[in-house]
Amino acid sequence: MRRPIVKYGSRILQRATEPVDAITPEIQTLIDDMIETMYAAPGIGLAAPQVDVALRLFVVDISVGRRPQDLMVFINPEFVAREGMQLEEEGCLSLPGFTATVARPIKATLKGQDRHGVERIVDAEGLLARAFQHEMDHLDGTLFVDRLRGIKRDVIVRRIHKLTRSGEWG
Ligand SMILES: [Zn+2]
């Protein structure tokens, strides 16, 4: 079942999440719902806080459903390594209509459990490394706008405040 995506301004997006204790049937349902919600959006990643659940869990698929092996679920993920730098345009399903150039490491190695509780390590580069870092940020209560400085950030925040006042946001 698709779940509503929480937008920028909601407090759940700005706080750290709790580890997943056990992969219960409820967690499996949450994962299925998150995958469906991500594909419907469409997006290349979705973190649990974006569907109003404060748990350390995200789904990612940089092929948006075209290559089955690209769909990954990460439960209680942690970075093992990060290196280099990439500057690319980035967006977020919680900030529809907004993008900005964000600096991120170009490589990232992530460790975490899959939906069956199996531990795995994935080495990522480029877009996948960016997606990992974007989703990991969500688990720590950080959005891509929080990584922008000065006027770039102010312009986006001001436009969202305006949309909020006119009832077109949220
Ligand atoms: Zn996002």
PDB file of C-alpha atoms and ligand atoms in Angstrom:
ATOM      1  CA  MET A   1       0.000   0.000   0.000  1.00  0.00           C
ATOM      2  CA  ARG A   2       1.237   3.443  -0.870  1.00  0.00           C
ATOM      3  CA  ARG A   3       1.834   5.781   2.075  1.00  0.00           C
ATOM      4  CA  PRO A   4       1.755   9.584   2.037  1.00  0.00           C
ATOM      5  CA  ILE A   5       5.202  11.196   1.775  1.00  0.00           C
ATOM      6  CA  VAL A   6       5.996  13.626   4.575  1.00  0.00           C
ATOM      7  CA  LYS A   7       7.204  17.004   3.340  1.00  0.00           C
ATOM      8  CA  TYR A   8       9.903  19.413   4.479  1.00  0.00           C
ATOM      9  CA  GLY A   9       8.749  21.271   7.585  1.00  0.00           C
ATOM     10  CA  SER A  10       7.524  18.150   9.416  1.00  0.00           C
ATOM     11  CA  ARG A  11       9.419  17.512  12.617  1.00  0.00           C
ATOM     12  CA  ILE A  12       9.913  13.790  11.901  1.00  0.00           C
ATOM     13  CA  LEU A  13      12.281  14.709   9.045  1.00  0.00           C
ATOM     14  CA  GLN A  14      14.503  16.689  11.399  1.00  0.00           C
ATOM     15  CA  ARG A  15      15.218  14.153  14.100  1.00  0.00           C
ATOM     16  CA  ALA A  16      17.427  11.083  14.357  1.00  0.00           C
ATOM     17  CA  THR A  17      15.813   7.656  13.956  1.00  0.00           C
ATOM     18  CA  GLU A  18      15.883   4.560  16.189  1.00  0.00           C
ATOM     19  CA  PRO A  19      17.490   1.240  15.207  1.00  0.00           C
ATOM     20  CA  VAL A  20      15.177  -1.553  14.024  1.00  0.00           C
ATOM     21  CA  ASP A  21      15.131  -4.169  16.850  1.00  0.00           C
ATOM     22  CA  ALA A  22      13.573  -7.064  14.972  1.00  0.00           C
ATOM     23  CA  ILE A  23      12.396  -7.607  11.395  1.00  0.00           C
ATOM     24  CA  THR A  24       8.750  -8.268  12.262  1.00  0.00           C
ATOM     25  CA  PRO A  25       5.814  -8.721   9.854  1.00  0.00           C
ATOM     26  CA  GLU A  26       5.055  -5.006  10.456  1.00  0.00           C
ATOM     27  CA  ILE A  27       8.573  -4.114   9.261  1.00  0.00           C
ATOM     28  CA  GLN A  28       8.077  -6.314   6.159  1.00  0.00           C
ATOM     29  CA  THR A  29       4.824  -4.464   5.420  1.00  0.00           C
ATOM     30  CA  LEU A  30       6.575  -1.136   5.947  1.00  0.00           C
ATOM     31  CA  ILE A  31       9.307  -2.188   3.476  1.00  0.00           C
ATOM     32  CA  ASP A  32       6.731  -3.279   0.858  1.00  0.00           C
ATOM     33  CA  ASP A  33       4.851  -0.003   1.309  1.00  0.00           C
ATOM     34  CA  MET A  34       8.038   2.045   1.035  1.00  0.00           C
ATOM     35  CA  ILE A  35       9.056   0.284  -2.208  1.00  0.00           C
ATOM     36  CA  GLU A  36       5.596   0.862  -3.685  1.00  0.00           C
ATOM     37  CA  THR A  37       5.603   4.506  -2.561  1.00  0.00           C
ATOM     38  CA  MET A  38       9.113   5.086  -3.988  1.00  0.00           C
ATOM     39  CA  TYR A  39       8.177   3.620  -7.409  1.00  0.00           C
ATOM     40  CA  ALA A  40       4.863   5.493  -7.539  1.00  0.00           C
ATOM     41  CA  ALA A  41       6.498   8.861  -6.798  1.00  0.00           C
ATOM     42  CA  PRO A  42       8.748   8.006  -8.772  1.00  0.00           C
ATOM     43  CA  GLY A  43      12.022   8.275  -6.882  1.00  0.00           C
ATOM     44  CA  ILE A  44      15.354   6.455  -6.527  1.00  0.00           C
ATOM     45  CA  GLY A  45      15.258   6.247  -2.735  1.00  0.00           C
ATOM     46  CA  LEU A  46      12.985   6.565   0.275  1.00  0.00           C
ATOM     47  CA  ALA A  47      13.808   6.607   3.980  1.00  0.00           C
ATOM     48  CA  ALA A  48      11.407   5.526   6.742  1.00  0.00           C
ATOM     49  CA  PRO A  49      11.006   9.062   8.230  1.00  0.00           C
ATOM     50  CA  GLN A  50       9.589  10.150   4.847  1.00  0.00           C
ATOM     51  CA  VAL A  51       6.601   7.886   5.507  1.00  0.00           C
ATOM     52  CA  ASP A  52       6.388   9.072   9.119  1.00  0.00           C
ATOM     53  CA  VAL A  53       8.298   6.189  10.752  1.00  0.00           C
ATOM     54  CA  ALA A  54      11.374   7.120  12.849  1.00  0.00           C
ATOM     55  CA  LEU A  55      13.402   3.942  12.164  1.00  0.00           C
ATOM     56  CA  ARG A  56      16.826   3.326  10.627  1.00  0.00           C
ATOM     57  CA  LEU A  57      15.637   1.833   7.377  1.00  0.00           C
ATOM     58  CA  PHE A  58      15.664   2.900   3.740  1.00  0.00           C
ATOM     59  CA  VAL A  59      15.012   1.542   0.260  1.00  0.00           C
ATOM     60  CA  VAL A  60      16.908   2.510  -2.878  1.00  0.00           C
ATOM     61  CA  ASP A  61      16.719   1.654  -6.583  1.00  0.00           C
ATOM     62  CA  ILE A  62      18.643   3.869  -8.978  1.00  0.00           C
ATOM     63  CA  SER A  63      16.959   2.087 -11.943  1.00  0.00           C
ATOM     64  CA  VAL A  64      13.460   2.942 -10.559  1.00  0.00           C
ATOM     65  CA  GLY A  65      12.253  -0.627 -11.124  1.00  0.00           C
ATOM     66  CA  ARG A  66      13.949  -1.346 -14.482  1.00  0.00           C
ATOM     67  CA  ARG A  67      16.658  -3.665 -13.086  1.00  0.00           C
ATOM     68  CA  PRO A  68      15.470  -5.957 -10.251  1.00  0.00           C
ATOM     69  CA  GLN A  69      18.993  -6.322  -8.824  1.00  0.00           C
ATOM     70  CA  ASP A  70      19.147  -2.549  -8.218  1.00  0.00           C
ATOM     71  CA  LEU A  71      16.442  -2.657  -5.559  1.00  0.00           C
ATOM     72  CA  MET A  72      18.084  -2.669  -2.136  1.00  0.00           C
ATOM     73  CA  VAL A  73      16.698  -2.509   1.371  1.00  0.00           C
ATOM     74  CA  PHE A  74      19.008  -1.358   4.168  1.00  0.00           C
ATOM     75  CA  ILE A  75      18.145  -1.953   7.803  1.00  0.00           C
ATOM     76  CA  ASN A  76      20.341  -0.297  10.464  1.00  0.00           C
ATOM     77  CA  PRO A  77      22.934   0.812   7.881  1.00  0.00           C
ATOM     78  CA  GLU A  78      26.339   2.284   8.701  1.00  0.00           C
ATOM     79  CA  PHE A  79      29.073   3.759   6.538  1.00  0.00           C
ATOM     80  CA  VAL A  80      32.251   1.712   6.330  1.00  0.00           C
ATOM     81  CA  ALA A  81      34.099   4.187   4.098  1.00  0.00           C
ATOM     82  CA  ARG A  82      33.592   7.338   2.036  1.00  0.00           C
ATOM     83  CA  GLU A  83      36.004   9.070  -0.301  1.00  0.00           C
ATOM     84  CA  GLY A  84      36.415  11.623  -3.076  1.00  0.00           C
ATOM     85  CA  MET A  85      33.962  14.316  -4.129  1.00  0.00           C
ATOM     86  CA  GLN A  86      31.121  14.767  -6.632  1.00  0.00           C
ATOM     87  CA  LEU A  87      29.011  17.825  -7.368  1.00  0.00           C
ATOM     88  CA  GLU A  88      25.604  16.933  -8.816  1.00  0.00           C
ATOM     89  CA  GLU A  89      22.052  18.159  -8.901  1.00  0.00           C
ATOM     90  CA  GLU A  90      19.983  16.548  -6.156  1.00  0.00           C
ATOM     91  CA  GLY A  91      16.319  16.452  -5.235  1.00  0.00           C
ATOM     92  CA  CYS A  92      14.141  14.838  -2.572  1.00  0.00           C
ATOM     93  CA  LEU A  93      10.598  13.420  -2.522  1.00  0.00           C
ATOM     94  CA  SER A  94      10.030  15.466   0.649  1.00  0.00           C
ATOM     95  CA  LEU A  95      10.919  18.655  -1.268  1.00  0.00           C
ATOM     96  CA  PRO A  96       8.953  18.247  -4.505  1.00  0.00           C
ATOM     97  CA  GLY A  97       9.839  20.806  -7.160  1.00  0.00           C
ATOM     98  CA  PHE A  98      13.214  21.763  -5.684  1.00  0.00           C
ATOM     99  CA  THR A  99      16.734  20.712  -6.664  1.00  0.00           C
ATOM    100  CA  ALA A 100      20.203  22.018  -5.884  1.00  0.00           C
ATOM    101  CA  THR A 101      23.816  21.111  -6.517  1.00  0.00           C
ATOM    102  CA  VAL A 102      25.105  19.235  -3.477  1.00  0.00           C
ATOM    103  CA  ALA A 103      28.704  18.171  -2.777  1.00  0.00           C
ATOM    104  CA  ARG A 104      29.029  14.527  -1.697  1.00  0.00           C
ATOM    105  CA  PRO A 105      31.815  11.936  -1.569  1.00  0.00           C
ATOM    106  CA  ILE A 106      31.915  10.060  -4.907  1.00  0.00           C
ATOM    107  CA  LYS A 107      32.402   6.639  -3.298  1.00  0.00           C
ATOM    108  CA  ALA A 108      30.640   5.151  -0.323  1.00  0.00           C
ATOM    109  CA  THR A 109      30.723   1.716   1.259  1.00  0.00           C
ATOM    110  CA  LEU A 110      27.643   0.859   3.273  1.00  0.00           C
ATOM    111  CA  LYS A 111      27.042  -2.007   5.672  1.00  0.00           C
ATOM    112  CA  GLY A 112      23.607  -3.086   6.845  1.00  0.00           C
ATOM    113  CA  GLN A 113      21.005  -5.840   6.907  1.00  0.00           C
ATOM    114  CA  ASP A 114      18.733  -6.706   4.002  1.00  0.00           C
ATOM    115  CA  ARG A 115      15.034  -7.479   4.587  1.00  0.00           C
ATOM    116  CA  HIS A 116      15.872 -11.066   5.573  1.00  0.00           C
ATOM    117  CA  GLY A 117      18.278  -9.883   8.254  1.00  0.00           C
ATOM    118  CA  VAL A 118      21.349 -10.867   6.239  1.00  0.00           C
ATOM    119  CA  GLU A 119      24.313  -8.554   6.761  1.00  0.00           C
ATOM    120  CA  ARG A 120      25.924  -7.237   3.588  1.00  0.00           C
ATOM    121  CA  ILE A 121      28.401  -4.632   2.448  1.00  0.00           C
ATOM    122  CA  VAL A 122      27.862  -2.653  -0.766  1.00  0.00           C
ATOM    123  CA  ASP A 123      30.529  -0.546  -2.498  1.00  0.00           C
ATOM    124  CA  ALA A 124      28.886   2.297  -4.390  1.00  0.00           C
ATOM    125  CA  GLU A 125      30.095   4.987  -6.747  1.00  0.00           C
ATOM    126  CA  GLY A 126      28.504   7.992  -8.429  1.00  0.00           C
ATOM    127  CA  LEU A 127      24.703   8.086  -8.323  1.00  0.00           C
ATOM    128  CA  LEU A 128      24.311   5.082  -5.992  1.00  0.00           C
ATOM    129  CA  ALA A 129      26.893   6.536  -3.572  1.00  0.00           C
ATOM    130  CA  ARG A 130      24.940   9.801  -3.670  1.00  0.00           C
ATOM    131  CA  ALA A 131      21.643   7.995  -3.014  1.00  0.00           C
ATOM    132  CA  PHE A 132      23.179   6.123  -0.040  1.00  0.00           C
ATOM    133  CA  GLN A 133      24.384   9.385   1.474  1.00  0.00           C
ATOM    134  CA  HIS A 134      21.101  11.185   0.853  1.00  0.00           C
ATOM    135  CA  GLU A 135      19.128   8.395   2.552  1.00  0.00           C
ATOM    136  CA  MET A 136      21.630   8.071   5.416  1.00  0.00           C
ATOM    137  CA  ASP A 137      21.181  11.814   5.992  1.00  0.00           C
ATOM    138  CA  HIS A 138      17.418  11.234   6.339  1.00  0.00           C
ATOM    139  CA  LEU A 139      18.095   8.692   9.085  1.00  0.00           C
ATOM    140  CA  ASP A 140      20.024  11.392  10.966  1.00  0.00           C
ATOM    141  CA  GLY A 141      17.393  14.084  10.462  1.00  0.00           C
ATOM    142  CA  THR A 142      19.242  15.950   7.699  1.00  0.00           C
ATOM    143  CA  LEU A 143      17.794  17.035   4.347  1.00  0.00           C
ATOM    144  CA  PHE A 144      19.754  18.142   1.281  1.00  0.00           C
ATOM    145  CA  VAL A 145      18.779  21.779   1.912  1.00  0.00           C
ATOM    146  CA  ASP A 146      20.569  21.545   5.264  1.00  0.00           C
ATOM    147  CA  ARG A 147      23.764  20.870   3.301  1.00  0.00           C
ATOM    148  CA  LEU A 148      23.414  24.083   1.280  1.00  0.00           C
ATOM    149  CA  ARG A 149      24.895  27.383   2.367  1.00  0.00           C
ATOM    150  CA  GLY A 150      23.712  30.973   2.369  1.00  0.00           C
ATOM    151  CA  ILE A 151      21.555  32.249  -0.439  1.00  0.00           C
ATOM    152  CA  LYS A 152      21.050  28.843  -2.137  1.00  0.00           C
ATOM    153  CA  ARG A 153      19.408  27.555   1.013  1.00  0.00           C
ATOM    154  CA  ASP A 154      17.519  30.783   1.788  1.00  0.00           C
ATOM    155  CA  VAL A 155      15.875  30.872  -1.658  1.00  0.00           C
ATOM    156  CA  ILE A 156      14.442  27.351  -1.256  1.00  0.00           C
ATOM    157  CA  VAL A 157      13.355  27.843   2.367  1.00  0.00           C
ATOM    158  CA  ARG A 158      11.667  31.170   1.555  1.00  0.00           C
ATOM    159  CA  ARG A 159       9.757  29.684  -1.383  1.00  0.00           C
ATOM    160  CA  ILE A 160       8.555  26.786   0.796  1.00  0.00           C
ATOM    161  CA  HIS A 161       7.398  29.200   3.512  1.00  0.00           C
ATOM    162  CA  LYS A 162       5.450  31.091   0.869  1.00  0.00           C
ATOM    163  CA  LEU A 163       3.846  27.844  -0.406  1.00  0.00           C
ATOM    164  CA  THR A 164       3.041  26.864   3.185  1.00  0.00           C
ATOM    165  CA  ARG A 165       1.307  30.197   3.842  1.00  0.00           C
ATOM    166  CA  SER A 166      -0.799  29.875   0.707  1.00  0.00           C
ATOM    167  CA  GLY A 167      -1.746  26.284   1.620  1.00  0.00           C
ATOM    168  CA  GLU A 168       0.104  24.725  -1.333  1.00  0.00           C
ATOM    169  CA  TRP A 169       2.618  22.777   0.793  1.00  0.00           C
ATOM    170  CA  GLY A 170       2.144  19.913   3.224  1.00  0.00           C
TER     171      GLY A 170
HETATM  172 ZN    ZN B   1      15.159  12.684   0.394  1.00  0.00          ZN
END
